[in-house]
Short mmCIF file of C-alpha atoms in Angstrom, two decimals:
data_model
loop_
_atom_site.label_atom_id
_atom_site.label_comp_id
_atom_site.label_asym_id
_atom_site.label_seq_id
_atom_site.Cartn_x
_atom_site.Cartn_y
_atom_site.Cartn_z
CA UNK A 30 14.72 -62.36 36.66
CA UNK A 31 15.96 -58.66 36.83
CA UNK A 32 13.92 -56.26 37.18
CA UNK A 33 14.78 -52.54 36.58
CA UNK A 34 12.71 -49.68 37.74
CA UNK A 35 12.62 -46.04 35.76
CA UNK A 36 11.38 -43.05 37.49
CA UNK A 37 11.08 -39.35 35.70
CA UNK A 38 11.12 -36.11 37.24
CA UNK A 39 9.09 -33.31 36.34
CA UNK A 40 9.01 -29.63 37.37
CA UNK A 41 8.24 -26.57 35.82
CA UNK A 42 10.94 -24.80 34.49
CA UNK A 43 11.15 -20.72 34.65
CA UNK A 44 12.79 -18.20 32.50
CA UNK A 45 12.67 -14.50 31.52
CA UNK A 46 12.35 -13.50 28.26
CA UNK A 47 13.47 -9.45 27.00
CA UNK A 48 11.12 -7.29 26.03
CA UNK A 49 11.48 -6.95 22.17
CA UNK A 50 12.01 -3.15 20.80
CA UNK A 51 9.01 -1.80 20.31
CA UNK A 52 9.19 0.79 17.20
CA UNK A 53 6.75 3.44 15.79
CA UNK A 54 5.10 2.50 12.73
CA UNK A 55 3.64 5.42 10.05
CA UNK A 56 2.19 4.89 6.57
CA UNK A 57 1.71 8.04 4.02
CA UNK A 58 1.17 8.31 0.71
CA UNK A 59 1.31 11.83 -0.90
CA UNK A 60 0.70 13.55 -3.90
CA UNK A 61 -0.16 16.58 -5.59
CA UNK A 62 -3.98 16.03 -5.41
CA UNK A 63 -5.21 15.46 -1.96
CA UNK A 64 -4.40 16.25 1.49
CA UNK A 65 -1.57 14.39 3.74
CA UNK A 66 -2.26 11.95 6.07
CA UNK A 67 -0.17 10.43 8.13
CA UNK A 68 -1.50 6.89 10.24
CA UNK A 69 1.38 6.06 13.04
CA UNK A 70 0.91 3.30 15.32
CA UNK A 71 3.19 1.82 18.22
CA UNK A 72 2.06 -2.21 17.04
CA UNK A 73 1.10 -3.09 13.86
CA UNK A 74 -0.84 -5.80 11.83
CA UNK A 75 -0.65 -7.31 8.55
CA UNK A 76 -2.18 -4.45 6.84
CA UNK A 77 -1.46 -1.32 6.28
CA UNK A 78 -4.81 0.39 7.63
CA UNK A 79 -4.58 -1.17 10.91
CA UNK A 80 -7.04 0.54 12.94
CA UNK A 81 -9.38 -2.17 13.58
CA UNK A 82 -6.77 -4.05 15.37
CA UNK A 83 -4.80 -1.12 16.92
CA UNK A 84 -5.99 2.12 17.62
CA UNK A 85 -3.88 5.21 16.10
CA UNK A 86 -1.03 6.34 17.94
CA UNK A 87 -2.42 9.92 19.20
CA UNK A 88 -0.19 11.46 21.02
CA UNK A 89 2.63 12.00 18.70
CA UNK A 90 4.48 14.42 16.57
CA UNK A 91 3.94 15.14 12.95
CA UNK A 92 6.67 16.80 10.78
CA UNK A 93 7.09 17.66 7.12
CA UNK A 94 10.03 19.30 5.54
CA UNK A 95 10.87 19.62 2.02
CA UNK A 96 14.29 20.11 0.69
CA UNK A 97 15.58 19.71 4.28
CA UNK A 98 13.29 23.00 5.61
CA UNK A 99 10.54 21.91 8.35
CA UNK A 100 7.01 22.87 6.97
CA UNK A 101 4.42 24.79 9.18
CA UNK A 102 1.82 24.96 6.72
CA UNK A 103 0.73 21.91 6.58
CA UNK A 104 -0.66 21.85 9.93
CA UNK A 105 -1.07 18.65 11.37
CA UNK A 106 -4.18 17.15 13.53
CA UNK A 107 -5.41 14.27 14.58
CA UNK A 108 -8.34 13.41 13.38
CA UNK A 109 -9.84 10.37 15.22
CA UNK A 110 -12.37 9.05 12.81
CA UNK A 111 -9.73 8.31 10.81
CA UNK A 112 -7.13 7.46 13.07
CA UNK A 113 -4.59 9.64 11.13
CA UNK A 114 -2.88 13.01 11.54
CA UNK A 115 -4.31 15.09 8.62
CA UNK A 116 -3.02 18.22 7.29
CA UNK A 117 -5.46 20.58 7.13
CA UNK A 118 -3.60 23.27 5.35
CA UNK A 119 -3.91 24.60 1.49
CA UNK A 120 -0.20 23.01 1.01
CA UNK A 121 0.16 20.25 -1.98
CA UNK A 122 3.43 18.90 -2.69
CA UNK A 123 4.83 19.03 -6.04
CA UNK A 124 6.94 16.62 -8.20
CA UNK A 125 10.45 18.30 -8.28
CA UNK A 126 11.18 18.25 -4.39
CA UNK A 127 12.28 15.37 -1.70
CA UNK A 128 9.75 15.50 1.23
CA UNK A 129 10.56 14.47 4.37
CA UNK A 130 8.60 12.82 7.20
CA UNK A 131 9.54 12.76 10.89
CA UNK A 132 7.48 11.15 13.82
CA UNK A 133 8.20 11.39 17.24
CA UNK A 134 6.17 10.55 20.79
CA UNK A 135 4.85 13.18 22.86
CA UNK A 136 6.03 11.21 25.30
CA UNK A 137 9.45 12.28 26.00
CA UNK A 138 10.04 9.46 28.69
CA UNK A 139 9.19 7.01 26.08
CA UNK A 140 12.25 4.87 24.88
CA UNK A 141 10.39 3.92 21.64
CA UNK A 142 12.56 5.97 19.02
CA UNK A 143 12.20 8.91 16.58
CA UNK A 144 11.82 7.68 13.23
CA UNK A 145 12.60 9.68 10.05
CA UNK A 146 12.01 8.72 5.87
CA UNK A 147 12.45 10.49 2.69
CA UNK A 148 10.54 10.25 -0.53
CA UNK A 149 9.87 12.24 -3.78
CA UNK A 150 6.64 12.22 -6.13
CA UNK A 151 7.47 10.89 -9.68
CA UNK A 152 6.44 12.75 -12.53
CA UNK A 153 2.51 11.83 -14.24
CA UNK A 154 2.25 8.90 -16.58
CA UNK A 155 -0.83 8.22 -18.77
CA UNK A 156 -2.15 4.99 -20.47
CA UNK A 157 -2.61 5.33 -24.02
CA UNK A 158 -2.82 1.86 -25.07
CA UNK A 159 -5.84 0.42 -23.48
CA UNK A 160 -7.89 -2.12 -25.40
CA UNK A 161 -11.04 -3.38 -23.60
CA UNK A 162 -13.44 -6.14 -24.74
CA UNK A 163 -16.23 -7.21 -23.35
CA UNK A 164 -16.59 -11.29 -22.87
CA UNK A 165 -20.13 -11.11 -21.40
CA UNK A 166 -22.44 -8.77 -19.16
CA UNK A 167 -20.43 -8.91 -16.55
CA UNK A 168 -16.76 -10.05 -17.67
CA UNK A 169 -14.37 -7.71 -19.04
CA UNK A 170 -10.98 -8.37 -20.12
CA UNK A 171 -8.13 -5.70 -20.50
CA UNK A 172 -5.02 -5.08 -22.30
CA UNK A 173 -2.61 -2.07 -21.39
CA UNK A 174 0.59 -1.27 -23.09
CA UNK A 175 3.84 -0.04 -20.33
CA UNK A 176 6.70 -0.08 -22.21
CA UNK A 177 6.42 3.68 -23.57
CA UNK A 178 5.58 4.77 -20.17
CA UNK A 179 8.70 6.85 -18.21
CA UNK A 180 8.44 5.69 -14.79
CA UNK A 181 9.43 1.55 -14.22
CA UNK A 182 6.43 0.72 -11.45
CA UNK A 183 2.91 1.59 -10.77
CA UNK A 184 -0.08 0.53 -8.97
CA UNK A 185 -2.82 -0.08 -11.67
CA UNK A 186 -6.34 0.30 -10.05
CA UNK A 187 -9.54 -0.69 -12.27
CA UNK A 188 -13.34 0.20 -10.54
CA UNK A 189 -16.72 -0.34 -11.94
CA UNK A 190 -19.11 2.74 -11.68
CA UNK A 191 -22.55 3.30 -12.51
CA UNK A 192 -23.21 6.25 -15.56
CA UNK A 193 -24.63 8.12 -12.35
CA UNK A 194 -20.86 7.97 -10.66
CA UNK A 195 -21.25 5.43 -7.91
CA UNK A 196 -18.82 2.69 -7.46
CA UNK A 197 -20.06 -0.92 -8.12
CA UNK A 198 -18.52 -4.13 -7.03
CA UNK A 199 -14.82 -5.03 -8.54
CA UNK A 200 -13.03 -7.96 -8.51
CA UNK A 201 -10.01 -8.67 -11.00
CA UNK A 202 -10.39 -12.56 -11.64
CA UNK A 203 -7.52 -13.14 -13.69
CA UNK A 204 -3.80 -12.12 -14.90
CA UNK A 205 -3.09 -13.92 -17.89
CA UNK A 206 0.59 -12.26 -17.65
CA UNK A 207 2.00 -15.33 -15.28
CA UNK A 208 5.09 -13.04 -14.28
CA UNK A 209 3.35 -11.07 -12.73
CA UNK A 210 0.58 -13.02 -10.93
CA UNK A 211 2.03 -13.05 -7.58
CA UNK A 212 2.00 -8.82 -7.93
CA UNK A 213 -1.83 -8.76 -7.24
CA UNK A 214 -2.11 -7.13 -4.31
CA UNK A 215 -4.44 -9.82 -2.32
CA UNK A 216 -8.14 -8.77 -1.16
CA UNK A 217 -7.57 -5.84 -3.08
CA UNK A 218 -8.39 -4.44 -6.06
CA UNK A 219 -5.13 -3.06 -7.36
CA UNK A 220 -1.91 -4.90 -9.44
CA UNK A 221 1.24 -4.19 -8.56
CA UNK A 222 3.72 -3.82 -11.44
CA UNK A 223 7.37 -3.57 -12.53
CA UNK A 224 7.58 -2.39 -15.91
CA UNK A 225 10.86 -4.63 -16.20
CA UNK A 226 9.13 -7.51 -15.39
CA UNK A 227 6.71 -6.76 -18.55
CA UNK A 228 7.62 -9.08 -21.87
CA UNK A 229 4.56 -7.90 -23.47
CA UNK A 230 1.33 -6.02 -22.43
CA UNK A 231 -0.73 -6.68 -19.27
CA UNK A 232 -3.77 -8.62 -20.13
CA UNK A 233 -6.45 -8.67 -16.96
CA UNK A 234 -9.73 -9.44 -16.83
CA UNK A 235 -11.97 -8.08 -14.38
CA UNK A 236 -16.24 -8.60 -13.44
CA UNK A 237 -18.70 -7.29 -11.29
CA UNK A 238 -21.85 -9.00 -10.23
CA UNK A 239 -23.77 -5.86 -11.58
CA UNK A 240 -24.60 -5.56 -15.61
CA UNK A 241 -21.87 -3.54 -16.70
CA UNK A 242 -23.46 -2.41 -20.48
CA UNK A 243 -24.17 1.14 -19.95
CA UNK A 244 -21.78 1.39 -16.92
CA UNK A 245 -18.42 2.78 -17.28
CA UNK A 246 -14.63 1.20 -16.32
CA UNK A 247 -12.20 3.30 -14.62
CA UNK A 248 -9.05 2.58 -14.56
CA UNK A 249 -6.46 4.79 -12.17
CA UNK A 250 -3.11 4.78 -13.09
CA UNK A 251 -0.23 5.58 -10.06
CA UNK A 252 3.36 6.21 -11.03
CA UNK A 253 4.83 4.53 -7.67
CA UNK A 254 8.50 4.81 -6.13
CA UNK A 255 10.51 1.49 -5.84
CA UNK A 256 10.25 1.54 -2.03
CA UNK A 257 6.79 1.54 -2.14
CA UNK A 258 6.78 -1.24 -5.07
CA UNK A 259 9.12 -3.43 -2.41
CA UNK A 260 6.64 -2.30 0.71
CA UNK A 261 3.52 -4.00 -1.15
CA UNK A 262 5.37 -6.92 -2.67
CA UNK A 263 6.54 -8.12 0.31
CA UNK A 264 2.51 -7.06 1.75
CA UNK A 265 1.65 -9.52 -0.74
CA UNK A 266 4.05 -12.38 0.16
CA UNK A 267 3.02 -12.09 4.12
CA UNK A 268 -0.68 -12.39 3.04
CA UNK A 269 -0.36 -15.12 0.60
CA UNK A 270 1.99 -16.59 3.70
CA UNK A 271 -0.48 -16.37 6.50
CA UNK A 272 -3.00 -19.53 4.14
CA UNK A 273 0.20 -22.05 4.60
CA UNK A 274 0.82 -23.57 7.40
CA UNK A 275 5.07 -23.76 6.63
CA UNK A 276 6.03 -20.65 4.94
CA UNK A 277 9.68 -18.76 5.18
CA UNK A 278 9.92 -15.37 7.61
CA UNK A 279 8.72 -12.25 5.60
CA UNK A 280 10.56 -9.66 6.33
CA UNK A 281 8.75 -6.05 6.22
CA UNK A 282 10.13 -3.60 3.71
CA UNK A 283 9.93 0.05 5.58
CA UNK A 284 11.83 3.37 3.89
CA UNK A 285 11.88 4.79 7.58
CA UNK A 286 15.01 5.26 9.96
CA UNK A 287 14.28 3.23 13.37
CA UNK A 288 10.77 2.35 12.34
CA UNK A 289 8.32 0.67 10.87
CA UNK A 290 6.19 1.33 7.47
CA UNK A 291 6.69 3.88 4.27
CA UNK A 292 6.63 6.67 3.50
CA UNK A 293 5.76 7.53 -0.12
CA UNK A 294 4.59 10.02 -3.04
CA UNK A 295 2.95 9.16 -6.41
CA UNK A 296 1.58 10.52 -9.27
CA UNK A 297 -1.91 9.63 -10.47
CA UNK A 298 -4.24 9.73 -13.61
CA UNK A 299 -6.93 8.20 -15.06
CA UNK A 300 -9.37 7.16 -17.97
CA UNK A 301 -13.01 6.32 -18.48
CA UNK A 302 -14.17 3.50 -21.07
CA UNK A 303 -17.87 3.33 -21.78
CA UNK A 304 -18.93 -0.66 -21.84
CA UNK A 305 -21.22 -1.16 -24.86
#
């Protein structure tokens, strides 16, 4: 009989892995209604309002120029409560310029680079084919026509509020629309559309767990760029990707030069439906 013997060695193996690039991150949406702000972060979540997981990156440099000219006006501070720099000035921008946003660390030892995007606001669209029906006290189901509209995407935004003007509880429960199922932005209340994408109108329904007869639907209406349409498809994708457990790489959409994020401007309006 032969007898053979196997023996295994073990020992812990060492190695050094590089540090990756670390890059500044900023998110800003403007238009001609409300002040700027501007959230900038070093590390960044899944979301886009990241301060729960990463405080805001304070000690940095705000910029705004439009048409190519540096803005003073705005006047930029940080305002920690909302982890953003804020303009505090009178400025608003308007529809017919390109705005530009740079962000830079205070830091000037830091090797984490200077990041630059542009953007314009597109010009106002208005929904004026809105059909709502009621199924039951707290069930609504809407249809809004796109195709006569001038801009191709928008952000379409529909809130419950009480006759008195507060906000009630919102949820949009279904897209009948297929094509455009996977536009819902998730955990949000907002769809996400591409007027190309459109065969027909958008049919939604949305409840509340309030009784809505008597109450009013608002429904805001955002004329978006495309970069910001890409930013928060692919913001859907990584969401609906973190619930599998084998999904493909998402890769984040950013309008910014050596960074991370967007940098956008849109146009808003809005409408009122009493539900009887």
């Amino acid at each position: 009989m032969i007898s053979i013997g196997f023996t295994s060695c073990e020992s812990d193996a060492y190695f050094e892995v590089p540090d990756g690039e670390s890059k500044l991150f900023a998110f800003s949406e403007i238009n001609t209604e409300d002040l700027i702000e501007v959230k900038v972060n070093t590390s960044i979540g899944i979301n886009t309002d990241d301060r729960f997981y990463f405080p805001g990156q304070e000690g940095a440099n705000v910029t705004l120029y439009k048409d190519g000219v540096p803005l003073d006006n705005p006047g930029f501070r940080y305002i920690s409560s909302k982890a953003a720099f804020v303009s505090l000035g009178s400025f608003r921008p308007e529809t017919n310029a390109v705005y530009g946003l740079h962000v830079e660390l205070t830091d000037k030892t830091s090797k984490i680079k200077e990041i630059y995007a542009e953007t314009s606001i597109p010009v106002k669209d208005t929904l004026s084919n809105v059909l709502i029906e009621k199924i039951d006290e707290s069930h609504i189901r809407v249809s809004c026509g796109f195709k006569n509209l001038e801009n191709e995407y928008f952000m379409l935004i529909p809130k419950f509020k009480s006759y008195q003007g507060a906000f009630l509880r919102t949820e949009i429960s279904d897209i009948e629309n297929t094509n455009v199922s996977l536009r819902s932005i998730i955990n949000e209340n907002k769809l996400l559309i591409s007027k190309a994408e459109l065969e027909e109108d958008l049919i939604f329904e949305v409840t509340s767990d309030e009784v809505l007869t008597g109450n009013l639907l608002d429904i805001e209406l955002r004329s978006i760029t495309k970069e910001a349409y890409k930013y928060y498809e692919k913001y859907s994708l990584e969401v609906v990707s973190q619930s599998i457990s084998v999904s493909e790489p998402i890769i984040r959409q950013t309008n910014f030069e050596n960074g991370l994020g967007l940098f956008t401007g849109y146009a808003k309006s809005s409408a009122s439906f009493l539900i009887n």
